[in-house]
GROMACS .gro file of C-alpha atoms in nm:
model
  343
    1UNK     CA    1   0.000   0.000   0.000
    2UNK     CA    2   0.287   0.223   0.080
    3UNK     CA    3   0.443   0.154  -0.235
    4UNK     CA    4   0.142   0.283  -0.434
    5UNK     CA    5   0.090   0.566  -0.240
    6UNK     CA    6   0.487   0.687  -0.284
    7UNK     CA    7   0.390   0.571  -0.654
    8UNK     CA    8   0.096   0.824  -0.687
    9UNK     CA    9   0.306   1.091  -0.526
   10UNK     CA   10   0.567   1.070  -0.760
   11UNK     CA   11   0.330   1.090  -1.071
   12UNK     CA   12   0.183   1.378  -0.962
   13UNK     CA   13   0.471   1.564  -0.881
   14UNK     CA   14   0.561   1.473  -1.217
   15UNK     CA   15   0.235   1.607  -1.364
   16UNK     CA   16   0.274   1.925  -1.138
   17UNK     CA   17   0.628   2.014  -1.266
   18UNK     CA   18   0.509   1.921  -1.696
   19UNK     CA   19   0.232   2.137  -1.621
   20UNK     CA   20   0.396   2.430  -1.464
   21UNK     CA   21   0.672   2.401  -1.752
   22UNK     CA   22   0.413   2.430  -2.018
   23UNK     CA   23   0.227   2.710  -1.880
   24UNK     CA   24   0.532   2.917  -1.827
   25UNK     CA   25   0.661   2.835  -2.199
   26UNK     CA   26   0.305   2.917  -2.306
   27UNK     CA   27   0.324   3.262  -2.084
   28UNK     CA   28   0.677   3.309  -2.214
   29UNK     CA   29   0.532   3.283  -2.628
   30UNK     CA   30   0.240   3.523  -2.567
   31UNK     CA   31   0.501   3.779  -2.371
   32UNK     CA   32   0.728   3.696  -2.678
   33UNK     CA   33   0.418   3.725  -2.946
   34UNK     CA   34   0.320   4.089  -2.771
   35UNK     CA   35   0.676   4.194  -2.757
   36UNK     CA   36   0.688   4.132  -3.102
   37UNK     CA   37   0.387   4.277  -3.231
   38UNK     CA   38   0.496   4.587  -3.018
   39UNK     CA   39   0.818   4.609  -3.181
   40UNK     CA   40   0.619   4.570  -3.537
   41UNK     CA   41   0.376   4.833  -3.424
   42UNK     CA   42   0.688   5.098  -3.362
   43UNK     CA   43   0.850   4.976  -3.710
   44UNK     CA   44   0.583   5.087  -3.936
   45UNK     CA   45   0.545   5.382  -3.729
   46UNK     CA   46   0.905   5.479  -3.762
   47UNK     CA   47   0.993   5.371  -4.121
   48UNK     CA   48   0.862   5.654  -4.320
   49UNK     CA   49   1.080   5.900  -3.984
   50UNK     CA   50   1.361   5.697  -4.022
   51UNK     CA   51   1.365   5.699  -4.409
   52UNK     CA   52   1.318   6.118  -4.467
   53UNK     CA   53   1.561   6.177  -4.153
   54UNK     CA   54   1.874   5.905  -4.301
   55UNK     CA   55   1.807   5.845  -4.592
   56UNK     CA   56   1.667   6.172  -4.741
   57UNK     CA   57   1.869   6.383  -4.442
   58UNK     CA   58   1.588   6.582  -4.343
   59UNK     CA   59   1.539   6.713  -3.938
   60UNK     CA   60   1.275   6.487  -3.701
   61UNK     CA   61   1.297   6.561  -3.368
   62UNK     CA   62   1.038   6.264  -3.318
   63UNK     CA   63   1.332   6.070  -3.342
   64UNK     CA   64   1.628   6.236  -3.150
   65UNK     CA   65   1.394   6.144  -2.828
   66UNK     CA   66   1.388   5.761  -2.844
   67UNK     CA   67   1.331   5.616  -2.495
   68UNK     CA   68   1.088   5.303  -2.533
   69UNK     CA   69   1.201   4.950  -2.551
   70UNK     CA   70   0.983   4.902  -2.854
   71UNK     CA   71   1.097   5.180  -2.997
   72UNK     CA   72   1.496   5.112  -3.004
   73UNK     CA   73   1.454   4.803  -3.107
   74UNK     CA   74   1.234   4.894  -3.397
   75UNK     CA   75   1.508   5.191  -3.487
   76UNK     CA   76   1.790   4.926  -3.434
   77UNK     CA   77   1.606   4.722  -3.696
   78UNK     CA   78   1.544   4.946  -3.959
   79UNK     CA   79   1.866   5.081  -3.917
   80UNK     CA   80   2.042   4.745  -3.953
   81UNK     CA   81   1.873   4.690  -4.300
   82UNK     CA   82   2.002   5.026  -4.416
   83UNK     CA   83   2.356   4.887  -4.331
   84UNK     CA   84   2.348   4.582  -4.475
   85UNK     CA   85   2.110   4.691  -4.801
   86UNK     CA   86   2.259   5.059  -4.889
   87UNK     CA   87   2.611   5.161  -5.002
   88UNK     CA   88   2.567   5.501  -4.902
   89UNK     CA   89   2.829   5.647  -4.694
   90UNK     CA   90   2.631   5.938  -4.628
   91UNK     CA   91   2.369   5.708  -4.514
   92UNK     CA   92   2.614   5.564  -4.303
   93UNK     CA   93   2.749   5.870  -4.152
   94UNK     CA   94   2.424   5.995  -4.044
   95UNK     CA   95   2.321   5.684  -3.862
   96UNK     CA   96   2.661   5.662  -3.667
   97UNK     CA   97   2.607   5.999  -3.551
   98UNK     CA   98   2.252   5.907  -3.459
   99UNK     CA   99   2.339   5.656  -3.289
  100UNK     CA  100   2.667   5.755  -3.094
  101UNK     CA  101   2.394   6.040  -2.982
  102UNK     CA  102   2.049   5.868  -2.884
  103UNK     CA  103   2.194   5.470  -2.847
  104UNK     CA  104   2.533   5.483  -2.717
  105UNK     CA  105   2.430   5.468  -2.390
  106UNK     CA  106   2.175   5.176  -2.436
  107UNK     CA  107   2.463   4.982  -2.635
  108UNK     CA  108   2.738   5.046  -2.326
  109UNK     CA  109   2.488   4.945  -2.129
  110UNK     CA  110   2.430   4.585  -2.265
  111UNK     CA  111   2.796   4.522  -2.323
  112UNK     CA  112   2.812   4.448  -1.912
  113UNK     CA  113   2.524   4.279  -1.942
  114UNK     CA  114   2.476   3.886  -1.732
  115UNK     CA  115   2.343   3.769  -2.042
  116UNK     CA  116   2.562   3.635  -2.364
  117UNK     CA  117   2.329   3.746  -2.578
  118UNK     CA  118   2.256   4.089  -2.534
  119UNK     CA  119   2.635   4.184  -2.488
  120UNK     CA  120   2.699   3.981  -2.814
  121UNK     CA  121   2.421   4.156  -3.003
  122UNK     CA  122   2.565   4.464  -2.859
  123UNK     CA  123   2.908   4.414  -3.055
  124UNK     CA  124   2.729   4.346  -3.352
  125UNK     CA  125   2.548   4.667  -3.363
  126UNK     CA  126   2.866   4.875  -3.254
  127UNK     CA  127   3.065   4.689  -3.547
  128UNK     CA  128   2.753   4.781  -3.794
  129UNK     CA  129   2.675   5.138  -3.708
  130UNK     CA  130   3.057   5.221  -3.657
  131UNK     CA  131   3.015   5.336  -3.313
  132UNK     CA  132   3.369   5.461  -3.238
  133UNK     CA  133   3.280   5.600  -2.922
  134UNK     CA  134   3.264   5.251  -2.747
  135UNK     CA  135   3.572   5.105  -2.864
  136UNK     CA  136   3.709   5.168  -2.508
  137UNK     CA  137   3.435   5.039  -2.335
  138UNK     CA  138   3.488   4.724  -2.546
  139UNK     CA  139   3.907   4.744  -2.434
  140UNK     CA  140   3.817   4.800  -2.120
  141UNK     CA  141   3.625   4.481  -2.139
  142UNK     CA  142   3.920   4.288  -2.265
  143UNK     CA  143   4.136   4.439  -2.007
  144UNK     CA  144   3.915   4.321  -1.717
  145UNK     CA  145   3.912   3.984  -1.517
  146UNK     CA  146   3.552   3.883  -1.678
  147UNK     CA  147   3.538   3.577  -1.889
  148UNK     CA  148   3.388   3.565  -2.228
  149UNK     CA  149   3.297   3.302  -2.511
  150UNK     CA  150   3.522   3.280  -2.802
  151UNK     CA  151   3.235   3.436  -3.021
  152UNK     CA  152   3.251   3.757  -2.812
  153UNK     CA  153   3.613   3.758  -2.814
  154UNK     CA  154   3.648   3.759  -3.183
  155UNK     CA  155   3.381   4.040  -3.202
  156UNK     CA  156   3.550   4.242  -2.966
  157UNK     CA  157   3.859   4.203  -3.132
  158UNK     CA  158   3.742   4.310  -3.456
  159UNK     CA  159   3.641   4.622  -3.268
  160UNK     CA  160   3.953   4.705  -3.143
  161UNK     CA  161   4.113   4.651  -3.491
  162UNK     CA  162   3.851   4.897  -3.615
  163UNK     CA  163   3.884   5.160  -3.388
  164UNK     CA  164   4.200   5.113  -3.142
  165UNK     CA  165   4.436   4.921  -3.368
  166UNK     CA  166   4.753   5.064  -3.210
  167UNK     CA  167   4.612   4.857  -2.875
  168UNK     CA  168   4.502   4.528  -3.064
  169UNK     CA  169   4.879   4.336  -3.057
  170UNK     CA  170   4.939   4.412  -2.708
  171UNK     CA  171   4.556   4.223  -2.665
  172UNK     CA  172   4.670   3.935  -2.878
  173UNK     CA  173   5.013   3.878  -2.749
  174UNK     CA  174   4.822   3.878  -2.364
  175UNK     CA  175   4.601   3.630  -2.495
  176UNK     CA  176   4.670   3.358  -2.752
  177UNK     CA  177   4.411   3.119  -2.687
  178UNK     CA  178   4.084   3.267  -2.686
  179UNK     CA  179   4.022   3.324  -3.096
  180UNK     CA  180   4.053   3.033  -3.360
  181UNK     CA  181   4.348   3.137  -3.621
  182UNK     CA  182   4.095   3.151  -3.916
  183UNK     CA  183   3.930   3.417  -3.643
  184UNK     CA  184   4.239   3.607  -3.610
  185UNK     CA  185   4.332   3.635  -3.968
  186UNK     CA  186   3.993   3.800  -4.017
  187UNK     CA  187   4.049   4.020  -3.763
  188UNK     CA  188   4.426   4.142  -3.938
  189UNK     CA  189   4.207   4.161  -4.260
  190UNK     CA  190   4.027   4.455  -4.103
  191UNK     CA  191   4.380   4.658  -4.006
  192UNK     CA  192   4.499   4.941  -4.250
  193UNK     CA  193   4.799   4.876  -4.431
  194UNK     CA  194   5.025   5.079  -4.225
  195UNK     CA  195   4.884   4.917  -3.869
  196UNK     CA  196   5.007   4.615  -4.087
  197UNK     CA  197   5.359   4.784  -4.134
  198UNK     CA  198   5.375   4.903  -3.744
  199UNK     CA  199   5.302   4.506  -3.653
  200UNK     CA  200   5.600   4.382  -3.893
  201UNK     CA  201   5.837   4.525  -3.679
  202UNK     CA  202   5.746   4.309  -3.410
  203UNK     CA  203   5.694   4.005  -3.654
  204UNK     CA  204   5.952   3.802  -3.443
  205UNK     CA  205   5.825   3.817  -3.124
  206UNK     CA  206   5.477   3.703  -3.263
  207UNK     CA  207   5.378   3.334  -3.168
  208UNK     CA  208   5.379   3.079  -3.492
  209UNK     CA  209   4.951   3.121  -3.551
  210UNK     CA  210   5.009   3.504  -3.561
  211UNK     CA  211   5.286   3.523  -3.779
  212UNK     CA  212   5.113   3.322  -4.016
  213UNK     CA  213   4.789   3.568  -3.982
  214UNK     CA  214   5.007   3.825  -4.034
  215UNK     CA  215   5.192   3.628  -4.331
  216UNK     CA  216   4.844   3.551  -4.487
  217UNK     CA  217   4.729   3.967  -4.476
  218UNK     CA  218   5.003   4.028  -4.642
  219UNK     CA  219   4.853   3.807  -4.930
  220UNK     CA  220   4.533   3.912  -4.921
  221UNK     CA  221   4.605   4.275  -4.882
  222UNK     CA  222   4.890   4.219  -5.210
  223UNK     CA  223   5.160   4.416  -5.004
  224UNK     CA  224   5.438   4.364  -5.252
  225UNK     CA  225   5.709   4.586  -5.014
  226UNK     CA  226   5.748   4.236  -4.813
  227UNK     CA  227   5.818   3.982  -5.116
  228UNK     CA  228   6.139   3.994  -5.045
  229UNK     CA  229   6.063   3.918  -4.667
  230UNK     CA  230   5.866   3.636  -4.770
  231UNK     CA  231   6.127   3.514  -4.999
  232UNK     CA  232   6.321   3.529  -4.652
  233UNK     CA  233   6.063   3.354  -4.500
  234UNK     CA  234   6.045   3.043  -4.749
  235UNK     CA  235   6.416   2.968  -4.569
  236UNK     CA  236   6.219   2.888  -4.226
  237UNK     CA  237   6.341   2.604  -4.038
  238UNK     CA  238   5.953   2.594  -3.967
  239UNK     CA  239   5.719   2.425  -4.201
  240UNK     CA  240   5.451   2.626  -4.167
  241UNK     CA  241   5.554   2.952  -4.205
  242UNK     CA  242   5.767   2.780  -4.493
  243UNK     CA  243   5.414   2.677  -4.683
  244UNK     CA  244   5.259   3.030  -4.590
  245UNK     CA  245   5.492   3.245  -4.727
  246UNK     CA  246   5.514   3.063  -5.027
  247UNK     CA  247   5.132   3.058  -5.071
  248UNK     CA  248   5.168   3.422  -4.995
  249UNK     CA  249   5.455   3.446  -5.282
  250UNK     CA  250   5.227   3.237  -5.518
  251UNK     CA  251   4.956   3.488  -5.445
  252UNK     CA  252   5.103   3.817  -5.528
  253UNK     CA  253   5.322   3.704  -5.829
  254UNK     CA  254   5.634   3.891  -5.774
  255UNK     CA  255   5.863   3.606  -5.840
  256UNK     CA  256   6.266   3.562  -5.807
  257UNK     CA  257   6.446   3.330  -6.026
  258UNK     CA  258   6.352   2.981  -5.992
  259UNK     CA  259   6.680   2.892  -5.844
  260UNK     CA  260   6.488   3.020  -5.508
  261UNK     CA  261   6.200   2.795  -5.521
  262UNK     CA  262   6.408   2.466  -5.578
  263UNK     CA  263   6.442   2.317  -5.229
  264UNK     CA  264   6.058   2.304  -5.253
  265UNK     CA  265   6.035   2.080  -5.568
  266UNK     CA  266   6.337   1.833  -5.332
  267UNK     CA  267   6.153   1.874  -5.024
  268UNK     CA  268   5.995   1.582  -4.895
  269UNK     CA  269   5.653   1.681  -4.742
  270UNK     CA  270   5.406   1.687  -5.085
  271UNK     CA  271   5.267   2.032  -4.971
  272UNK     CA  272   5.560   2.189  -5.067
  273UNK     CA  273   5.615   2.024  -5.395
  274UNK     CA  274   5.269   2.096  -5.517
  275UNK     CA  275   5.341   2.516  -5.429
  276UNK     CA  276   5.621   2.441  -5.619
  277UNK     CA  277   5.413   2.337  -5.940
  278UNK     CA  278   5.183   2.616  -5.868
  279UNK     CA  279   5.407   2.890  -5.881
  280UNK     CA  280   5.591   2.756  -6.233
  281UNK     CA  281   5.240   2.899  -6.391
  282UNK     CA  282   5.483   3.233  -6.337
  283UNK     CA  283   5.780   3.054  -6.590
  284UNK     CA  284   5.752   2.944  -6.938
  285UNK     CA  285   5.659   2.611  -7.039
  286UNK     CA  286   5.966   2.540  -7.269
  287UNK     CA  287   6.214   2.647  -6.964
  288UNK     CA  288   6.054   2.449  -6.660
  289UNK     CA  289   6.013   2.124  -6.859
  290UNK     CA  290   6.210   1.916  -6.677
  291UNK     CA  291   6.077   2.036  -6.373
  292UNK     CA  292   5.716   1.892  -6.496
  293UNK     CA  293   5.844   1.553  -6.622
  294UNK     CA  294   5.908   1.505  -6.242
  295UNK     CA  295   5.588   1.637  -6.094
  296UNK     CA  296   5.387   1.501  -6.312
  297UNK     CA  297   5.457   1.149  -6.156
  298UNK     CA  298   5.478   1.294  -5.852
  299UNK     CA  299   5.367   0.993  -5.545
  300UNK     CA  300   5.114   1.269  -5.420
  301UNK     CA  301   4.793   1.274  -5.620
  302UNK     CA  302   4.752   1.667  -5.532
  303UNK     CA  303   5.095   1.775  -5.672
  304UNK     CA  304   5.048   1.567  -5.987
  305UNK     CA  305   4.680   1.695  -5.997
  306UNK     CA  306   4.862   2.067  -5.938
  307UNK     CA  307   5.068   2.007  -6.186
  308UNK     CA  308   4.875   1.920  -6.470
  309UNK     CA  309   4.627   2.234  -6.424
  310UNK     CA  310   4.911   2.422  -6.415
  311UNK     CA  311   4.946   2.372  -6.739
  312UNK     CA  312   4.603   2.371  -6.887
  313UNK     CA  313   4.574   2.688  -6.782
  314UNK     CA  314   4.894   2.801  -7.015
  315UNK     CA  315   4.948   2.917  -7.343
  316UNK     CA  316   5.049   2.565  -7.575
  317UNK     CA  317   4.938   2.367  -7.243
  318UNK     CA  318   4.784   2.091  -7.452
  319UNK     CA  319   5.078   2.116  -7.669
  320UNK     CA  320   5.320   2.022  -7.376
  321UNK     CA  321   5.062   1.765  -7.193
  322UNK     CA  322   5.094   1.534  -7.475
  323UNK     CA  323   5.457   1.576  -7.472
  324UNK     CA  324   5.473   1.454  -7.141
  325UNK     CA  325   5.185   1.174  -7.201
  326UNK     CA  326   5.450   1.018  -7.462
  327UNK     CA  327   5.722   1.049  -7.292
  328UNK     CA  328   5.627   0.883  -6.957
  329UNK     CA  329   5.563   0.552  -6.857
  330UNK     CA  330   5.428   0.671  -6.515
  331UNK     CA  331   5.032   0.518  -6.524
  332UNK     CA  332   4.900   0.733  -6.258
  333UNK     CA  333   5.066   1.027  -6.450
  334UNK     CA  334   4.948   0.867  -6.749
  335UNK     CA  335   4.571   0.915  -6.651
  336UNK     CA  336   4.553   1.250  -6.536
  337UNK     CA  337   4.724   1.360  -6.843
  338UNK     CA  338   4.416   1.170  -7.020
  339UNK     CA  339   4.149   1.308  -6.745
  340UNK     CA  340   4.303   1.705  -6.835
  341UNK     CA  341   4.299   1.648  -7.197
  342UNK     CA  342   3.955   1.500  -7.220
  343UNK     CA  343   4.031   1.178  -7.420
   0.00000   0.00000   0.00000
């Protein structure tokens, strides 16, 4: 009897706590569903403001006195479509100074916020409206003993690149672990040339992931003043900064001799081989030819696969691929001579 009794309680405790969990996620929706139709309400009141005042440039006071919940967020949406759907920089510069004005406050306000979300959504907005003002808030962040997720971090840091680059190094050296290095590459993406220059004086003191962020902006970015550093750099005892700067070199196209390059094409690791056969699309067919009878029967399917689209994509390509086709034995080479020339 006990047993059933202790059985009965248990059920309905159960039923208590499933019922109290649905009607709070069904009192959550409708607070969510009227939150959002308030937010709606304040949109298409505001759009026709928002579009003569930024978009037009006209005065509305109506909107330099924006207090309401409802009412920010419904400005913080239209204004985020304007961002991401006009290429207007007079646009833009008339909602940063709207919003360093009326939201600046709001938006310092949620970056110490308990909740990952808000503060998150916080460095979005201050990354989209260009809100230079709280780049030190956002240091200050970095510089305190608060804990954040890598996501914030990375946001953060693409602030400071923004806004404070002279400060962003000195962030990064302080804290290696917390972005990913395709993260931090993105971030150097966002630096100015010459914050790029002031960095490269301290290239050496970088840890391995930076330098080769730094080594892949250069690349991107087509900085041909440090080829001949990364001609320095293909010399690395390190692999990896090895493979970068060549990619880098491969990249830009301002090429030495080949002389420089051959330790690559004798190198035994097959990702060094195939940059090799990439960058002979800079040589002429006729003078690299015995460089290509070798590659071509490469062990590594990528650098024979490298290889051969090399020279596809060259003047009298076909011309040469046959060449080679007769004059190897080599089946896998054999094949993907075949596969390139469609036969």
């Amino acid at each position: 009897m006990s047993e059933i009794l202790l059985l009965t309680i248990v059920v309905f405790c159960i039923v208590v706590i499933v019922a109290c969990c649905s009607i709070y996620l069904i009192y959550s929706r409708l607070l969510q569903n009227k939150d959002e139709k308030n937010v709606q309400k304040y949109v298409s009141e505001l759009l026709p403001q928002c579009y003569h005042y930024f978009i037009e440039g006209s005065s509305i006071e109506t909107l330099e006195n924006v207090h309401n919940p409802y009412q920010v967020k419904a400005i913080e949406i239209i204004l985020t479509k304007y961002i991401h759907l006009l290429n207007d920089q007079d646009v833009v510069k008339r909602i940063t100074q709207y919003v360093e004005k009326n939201l600046s406050e709001h938006y310092k306000k949620n970056l110490k916020s308990r909740r990952w979300g808000i503060r998150l959504n916080a460095l979005f907005k201050i990354l989209d409206f260009k809100i230079q003002t709280l780049a030190p808030s956002v240091l200050e962040l970095l510089n305190s003993s608060r804990k954040f997720s890598q996501k914030e971090y990375f946001e953060m840091y693409k602030v400071i690149a923004l806004f404070l680059p002279e400060h962003l190094m000195s962030q990064l050296k302080n804290s290696t672990d917390r972005i990913s290095n395709i993260e931090l590459y993105k971030v150097l993406a966002l630096l100015k040339e010459d914050t790029i220059k002031e960095i490269m004086q301290a290239f050496s003191s970088l840890t391995q992931s930076q330098q080769i962020a730094v080594i892949d902006t250069i690349a991107s970015k087509s900085m041909l003043e440090y080829t001949d550093f990364l001609h320095e750099l293909i010399k690395d005892e390190n692999i990896e900064i090895r493979i970068h700067a060549m990619k880098a070199i491969e990249q830009i196209g301002f090429i030495q001799p080949i002389e420089t390059y051959e330790p690559f094409f004798y190198a035994d690791d097959w990702r060094e081989r195939m940059l090799f056969a990439k960058i002979l699309k800079y040589f002429p067919l006729d003078e690299i030819i015995d460089y290509l009878k070798v590659l071509v029967t490469d062990p590594s399917w990528w650098v024979r696969h490298h290889t051969v689209q090399m020279i596809t994509d060259q003047k009298n390509g076909e011309k040469v691929l046959k060449l080679l086709y007769e004059q190897t034995d080599d089946l896998y080479a054999r094949d993907i001579i075949l596969e390139s020339l469609g036969a």
